[in-house]
Amino acid sequence: MATPHSPGRFVWHEMFTRDLEATKKFYSHLVGWKVKTENMGEMKYNMILAGETPIGGFMPLEMIKMPGVPPHWLGYVSVPNVKEAVAATEKAKGKVLVPATSVSVGEFAVLQDPHGAVVAAWKAKDGDPPEVEKPASNTICWDSIAVPDAEAAKAFYGQVFGWTAQAFGPANFMLKRGTRDAASLDVVQKNVPPHWL
């Protein structure tokens, strides 16, 4: 049964790693995650389960065809249309690292904001995971971006994901999708690499 889409919400996370077995072992000990291998047609997928709930995946780093990319987490934001998110990224002076790509369960693109922070746009074929008011234990519960220029980041993510920003500290903002919180934004020194956490 299809579930509704919730544009502007982080709905999935993937860890790209050089050592799948070591990564599985680390997170199993840290937060009790299990991994279930799913046949996704074009590939085998290492699905992360928190209890019985799928929350993300582990991916081999070699799937990224760009040299020098370190192991990292990648968050996926639900969008109404991936190709429109790609066009908005280019218009807002970001980069498209992976163009709109169809897979068996939806369509995605990997985007880089003008600072260099990387995030993905995602449109699931069958809707997004159910939205909950209080995340369950040992699930991924929050996403935050650190950049040196809040105004540029607010403008970019406003164009690409439709987020608005509300200040809650001298260098901190809540990124909103309508009345709901989507993520937070922290202003950092220029020597700190821009990143999503």
mmCIF file of C-alpha atoms in Angstrom:
data_model
loop_
_atom_site.group_PDB
_atom_site.id
_atom_site.type_symbol
_atom_site.label_atom_id
_atom_site.label_comp_id
_atom_site.label_asym_id
_atom_site.label_seq_id
_atom_site.Cartn_x
_atom_site.Cartn_y
_atom_site.Cartn_z
ATOM 1 C CA MET A 1 0.000 0.000 0.000
ATOM 2 C CA ALA A 2 1.415 3.380 -1.011
ATOM 3 C CA THR A 3 2.074 6.022 1.636
ATOM 4 C CA PRO A 4 1.984 9.800 1.101
ATOM 5 C CA HIS A 5 5.037 11.780 0.083
ATOM 6 C CA SER A 6 6.325 14.409 2.518
ATOM 7 C CA PRO A 7 8.391 16.894 0.480
ATOM 8 C CA GLY A 8 11.261 18.599 2.276
ATOM 9 C CA ARG A 9 11.707 15.799 4.837
ATOM 10 C CA PHE A 10 14.824 13.680 5.234
ATOM 11 C CA VAL A 11 13.453 10.202 4.586
ATOM 12 C CA TRP A 12 16.526 7.996 4.083
ATOM 13 C CA HIS A 13 20.240 7.829 4.889
ATOM 14 C CA GLU A 14 23.080 5.797 3.418
ATOM 15 C CA MET A 15 26.582 5.156 4.671
ATOM 16 C CA PHE A 16 29.231 4.761 1.950
ATOM 17 C CA THR A 17 32.083 2.707 3.373
ATOM 18 C CA ARG A 18 35.363 1.096 2.322
ATOM 19 C CA ASP A 19 34.675 -1.944 4.549
ATOM 20 C CA LEU A 20 31.074 -3.158 4.679
ATOM 21 C CA GLU A 21 31.685 -5.881 7.254
ATOM 22 C CA ALA A 22 33.547 -3.578 9.654
ATOM 23 C CA THR A 23 30.836 -0.920 9.265
ATOM 24 C CA LYS A 24 28.056 -3.424 9.976
ATOM 25 C CA LYS A 25 29.911 -4.648 13.071
ATOM 26 C CA PHE A 26 30.548 -1.112 14.350
ATOM 27 C CA TYR A 27 26.920 0.028 14.132
ATOM 28 C CA SER A 28 25.633 -3.298 15.429
ATOM 29 C CA HIS A 29 27.672 -2.789 18.610
ATOM 30 C CA LEU A 30 26.977 0.956 18.809
ATOM 31 C CA VAL A 31 23.197 1.077 18.339
ATOM 32 C CA GLY A 32 22.066 -2.500 17.701
ATOM 33 C CA TRP A 33 21.333 -2.124 13.997
ATOM 34 C CA LYS A 34 20.868 -5.233 11.891
ATOM 35 C CA VAL A 35 21.479 -5.532 8.162
ATOM 36 C CA LYS A 36 19.252 -7.385 5.737
ATOM 37 C CA THR A 37 20.453 -8.003 2.194
ATOM 38 C CA GLU A 38 17.703 -7.150 -0.281
ATOM 39 C CA ASN A 39 17.630 -7.997 -3.979
ATOM 40 C CA MET A 40 16.880 -4.656 -5.671
ATOM 41 C CA GLY A 41 16.982 -6.017 -9.213
ATOM 42 C CA GLU A 42 20.081 -4.209 -10.457
ATOM 43 C CA MET A 43 22.006 -4.781 -7.208
ATOM 44 C CA LYS A 44 22.099 -6.324 -3.744
ATOM 45 C CA TYR A 45 21.259 -3.731 -1.115
ATOM 46 C CA ASN A 46 22.419 -3.751 2.521
ATOM 47 C CA MET A 47 19.295 -2.487 4.307
ATOM 48 C CA ILE A 48 19.760 -1.079 7.817
ATOM 49 C CA LEU A 49 17.089 -2.188 10.281
ATOM 50 C CA ALA A 50 16.410 -0.512 13.627
ATOM 51 C CA GLY A 51 14.435 -3.314 15.202
ATOM 52 C CA GLU A 52 12.250 -4.325 12.271
ATOM 53 C CA THR A 53 12.096 -0.848 10.710
ATOM 54 C CA PRO A 54 14.181 -0.058 7.591
ATOM 55 C CA ILE A 55 15.960 3.283 8.093
ATOM 56 C CA GLY A 56 18.792 3.340 5.559
ATOM 57 C CA GLY A 57 21.499 1.392 3.833
ATOM 58 C CA PHE A 58 25.197 0.607 3.768
ATOM 59 C CA MET A 59 26.880 1.030 0.388
ATOM 60 C CA PRO A 60 30.372 0.144 -0.837
ATOM 61 C CA LEU A 61 32.378 3.313 -1.440
ATOM 62 C CA GLU A 62 33.616 2.026 -4.797
ATOM 63 C CA MET A 63 30.110 2.580 -6.198
ATOM 64 C CA ILE A 64 30.984 6.278 -6.269
ATOM 65 C CA LYS A 65 32.913 6.845 -9.454
ATOM 66 C CA MET A 66 34.747 9.928 -8.200
ATOM 67 C CA PRO A 67 38.306 9.654 -6.880
ATOM 68 C CA GLY A 68 39.183 10.930 -3.430
ATOM 69 C CA VAL A 69 35.700 10.759 -1.914
ATOM 70 C CA PRO A 70 36.018 9.652 1.742
ATOM 71 C CA PRO A 71 33.580 7.371 3.577
ATOM 72 C CA HIS A 72 30.479 9.380 4.459
ATOM 73 C CA TRP A 73 26.810 9.478 5.321
ATOM 74 C CA LEU A 74 24.384 10.827 2.685
ATOM 75 C CA GLY A 75 20.897 12.086 3.560
ATOM 76 C CA TYR A 76 17.997 11.889 1.106
ATOM 77 C CA VAL A 77 15.332 14.620 1.070
ATOM 78 C CA SER A 78 11.904 13.857 -0.354
ATOM 79 C CA VAL A 79 11.020 16.067 -3.335
ATOM 80 C CA PRO A 80 7.963 16.266 -5.606
ATOM 81 C CA ASN A 81 10.141 16.050 -8.719
ATOM 82 C CA VAL A 82 13.829 15.092 -8.871
ATOM 83 C CA LYS A 83 14.482 16.721 -12.236
ATOM 84 C CA GLU A 84 13.069 20.002 -10.925
ATOM 85 C CA ALA A 85 15.373 19.760 -7.871
ATOM 86 C CA VAL A 86 18.315 19.249 -10.249
ATOM 87 C CA ALA A 87 17.323 22.302 -12.294
ATOM 88 C CA ALA A 88 16.886 24.378 -9.127
ATOM 89 C CA THR A 89 20.343 23.291 -7.927
ATOM 90 C CA GLU A 90 21.975 24.448 -11.149
ATOM 91 C CA LYS A 91 20.046 27.724 -11.101
ATOM 92 C CA ALA A 92 21.128 28.331 -7.481
ATOM 93 C CA LYS A 93 24.813 27.817 -8.423
ATOM 94 C CA GLY A 94 25.138 24.357 -6.885
ATOM 95 C CA LYS A 95 26.528 21.279 -8.631
ATOM 96 C CA VAL A 96 24.820 18.080 -9.696
ATOM 97 C CA LEU A 97 27.169 15.237 -8.751
ATOM 98 C CA VAL A 98 24.799 12.475 -9.884
ATOM 99 C CA PRO A 99 22.018 13.435 -12.325
ATOM 100 C CA ALA A 100 18.424 12.273 -11.943
ATOM 101 C CA THR A 101 18.695 8.477 -11.872
ATOM 102 C CA SER A 102 15.907 5.901 -11.752
ATOM 103 C CA VAL A 103 16.214 2.793 -9.578
ATOM 104 C CA SER A 104 13.677 0.081 -8.815
ATOM 105 C CA VAL A 105 12.155 1.960 -5.854
ATOM 106 C CA GLY A 106 12.269 5.564 -7.087
ATOM 107 C CA GLU A 107 14.420 8.322 -8.522
ATOM 108 C CA PHE A 108 17.308 10.270 -6.979
ATOM 109 C CA ALA A 109 20.013 12.823 -7.683
ATOM 110 C CA VAL A 110 23.065 13.790 -5.622
ATOM 111 C CA LEU A 111 23.469 17.532 -5.197
ATOM 112 C CA GLN A 112 26.221 19.780 -3.873
ATOM 113 C CA ASP A 113 25.403 23.207 -2.486
ATOM 114 C CA PRO A 114 27.598 26.236 -3.324
ATOM 115 C CA HIS A 115 29.605 25.696 -0.124
ATOM 116 C CA GLY A 116 30.396 22.070 -1.020
ATOM 117 C CA ALA A 117 28.003 20.223 1.327
ATOM 118 C CA VAL A 118 26.356 17.208 -0.326
ATOM 119 C CA VAL A 119 22.765 15.982 -0.052
ATOM 120 C CA ALA A 120 20.429 13.895 -2.221
ATOM 121 C CA ALA A 121 16.980 14.574 -3.677
ATOM 122 C CA TRP A 122 14.659 11.563 -3.639
ATOM 123 C CA LYS A 123 11.207 10.654 -4.998
ATOM 124 C CA ALA A 124 10.060 7.245 -3.850
ATOM 125 C CA LYS A 125 7.877 5.216 -6.166
ATOM 126 C CA ASP A 126 5.538 4.139 -3.350
ATOM 127 C CA GLY A 127 5.670 7.124 -1.012
ATOM 128 C CA ASP A 128 7.791 8.001 2.006
ATOM 129 C CA PRO A 129 8.157 6.219 5.355
ATOM 130 C CA PRO A 130 5.405 7.183 7.822
ATOM 131 C CA GLU A 131 6.033 10.440 9.640
ATOM 132 C CA VAL A 132 6.325 10.190 13.418
ATOM 133 C CA GLU A 133 6.273 12.901 16.075
ATOM 134 C CA LYS A 134 8.890 11.204 18.245
ATOM 135 C CA PRO A 135 11.620 9.098 16.583
ATOM 136 C CA ALA A 136 12.120 5.621 18.005
ATOM 137 C CA SER A 137 15.318 4.788 19.878
ATOM 138 C CA ASN A 138 18.361 3.963 17.732
ATOM 139 C CA THR A 139 16.921 5.543 14.600
ATOM 140 C CA ILE A 140 18.355 8.536 12.757
ATOM 141 C CA CYS A 141 16.506 11.455 14.303
ATOM 142 C CA TRP A 142 18.069 14.687 13.036
ATOM 143 C CA ASP A 143 20.083 16.305 10.239
ATOM 144 C CA SER A 144 22.141 19.471 10.577
ATOM 145 C CA ILE A 145 24.250 21.456 8.138
ATOM 146 C CA ALA A 146 27.366 23.434 9.041
ATOM 147 C CA VAL A 147 28.382 26.225 6.645
ATOM 148 C CA PRO A 148 30.246 29.559 6.872
ATOM 149 C CA ASP A 149 27.544 31.636 5.140
ATOM 150 C CA ALA A 150 24.014 31.244 6.477
ATOM 151 C CA GLU A 151 22.400 33.594 3.953
ATOM 152 C CA ALA A 152 23.791 31.702 0.958
ATOM 153 C CA ALA A 153 22.736 28.354 2.450
ATOM 154 C CA LYS A 154 19.240 29.596 3.271
ATOM 155 C CA ALA A 155 18.821 30.898 -0.277
ATOM 156 C CA PHE A 156 20.082 27.672 -1.874
ATOM 157 C CA TYR A 157 17.987 25.263 0.182
ATOM 158 C CA GLY A 158 14.977 27.530 -0.114
ATOM 159 C CA GLN A 159 15.170 27.246 -3.898
ATOM 160 C CA VAL A 160 15.930 23.520 -4.028
ATOM 161 C CA PHE A 161 13.787 22.095 -1.198
ATOM 162 C CA GLY A 162 11.441 24.972 -0.393
ATOM 163 C CA TRP A 163 12.767 25.363 3.150
ATOM 164 C CA THR A 164 12.431 28.567 5.115
ATOM 165 C CA ALA A 165 14.701 29.549 8.014
ATOM 166 C CA GLN A 166 13.935 30.653 11.540
ATOM 167 C CA ALA A 167 16.695 31.924 13.834
ATOM 168 C CA PHE A 168 17.044 30.308 17.260
ATOM 169 C CA GLY A 169 20.516 31.536 18.232
ATOM 170 C CA PRO A 170 23.143 34.044 17.092
ATOM 171 C CA ALA A 171 24.516 31.603 14.513
ATOM 172 C CA ASN A 172 21.833 28.908 14.434
ATOM 173 C CA PHE A 173 18.716 28.488 12.321
ATOM 174 C CA MET A 174 15.884 26.004 12.081
ATOM 175 C CA LEU A 175 15.148 25.019 8.488
ATOM 176 C CA LYS A 176 11.387 24.590 8.120
ATOM 177 C CA ARG A 177 9.148 22.764 5.680
ATOM 178 C CA GLY A 178 5.917 24.588 6.227
ATOM 179 C CA THR A 179 5.266 24.514 9.971
ATOM 180 C CA ARG A 180 7.428 21.440 10.569
ATOM 181 C CA ASP A 181 11.149 21.347 11.311
ATOM 182 C CA ALA A 182 13.270 19.861 8.525
ATOM 183 C CA ALA A 183 16.856 20.329 9.755
ATOM 184 C CA SER A 184 19.091 22.843 11.480
ATOM 185 C CA LEU A 185 21.779 25.172 10.142
ATOM 186 C CA ASP A 186 24.864 26.195 12.104
ATOM 187 C CA VAL A 187 27.314 28.896 11.032
ATOM 188 C CA VAL A 188 30.923 27.721 11.409
ATOM 189 C CA GLN A 189 34.363 29.189 10.797
ATOM 190 C CA LYS A 190 35.623 29.167 7.204
ATOM 191 C CA ASN A 191 38.314 26.608 8.060
ATOM 192 C CA VAL A 192 35.625 24.007 8.925
ATOM 193 C CA PRO A 193 34.630 21.998 5.827
ATOM 194 C CA PRO A 194 30.928 22.545 5.038
ATOM 195 C CA HIS A 195 29.026 19.342 5.756
ATOM 196 C CA TRP A 196 25.772 17.635 6.652
ATOM 197 C CA LEU A 197 25.771 15.684 9.916
#
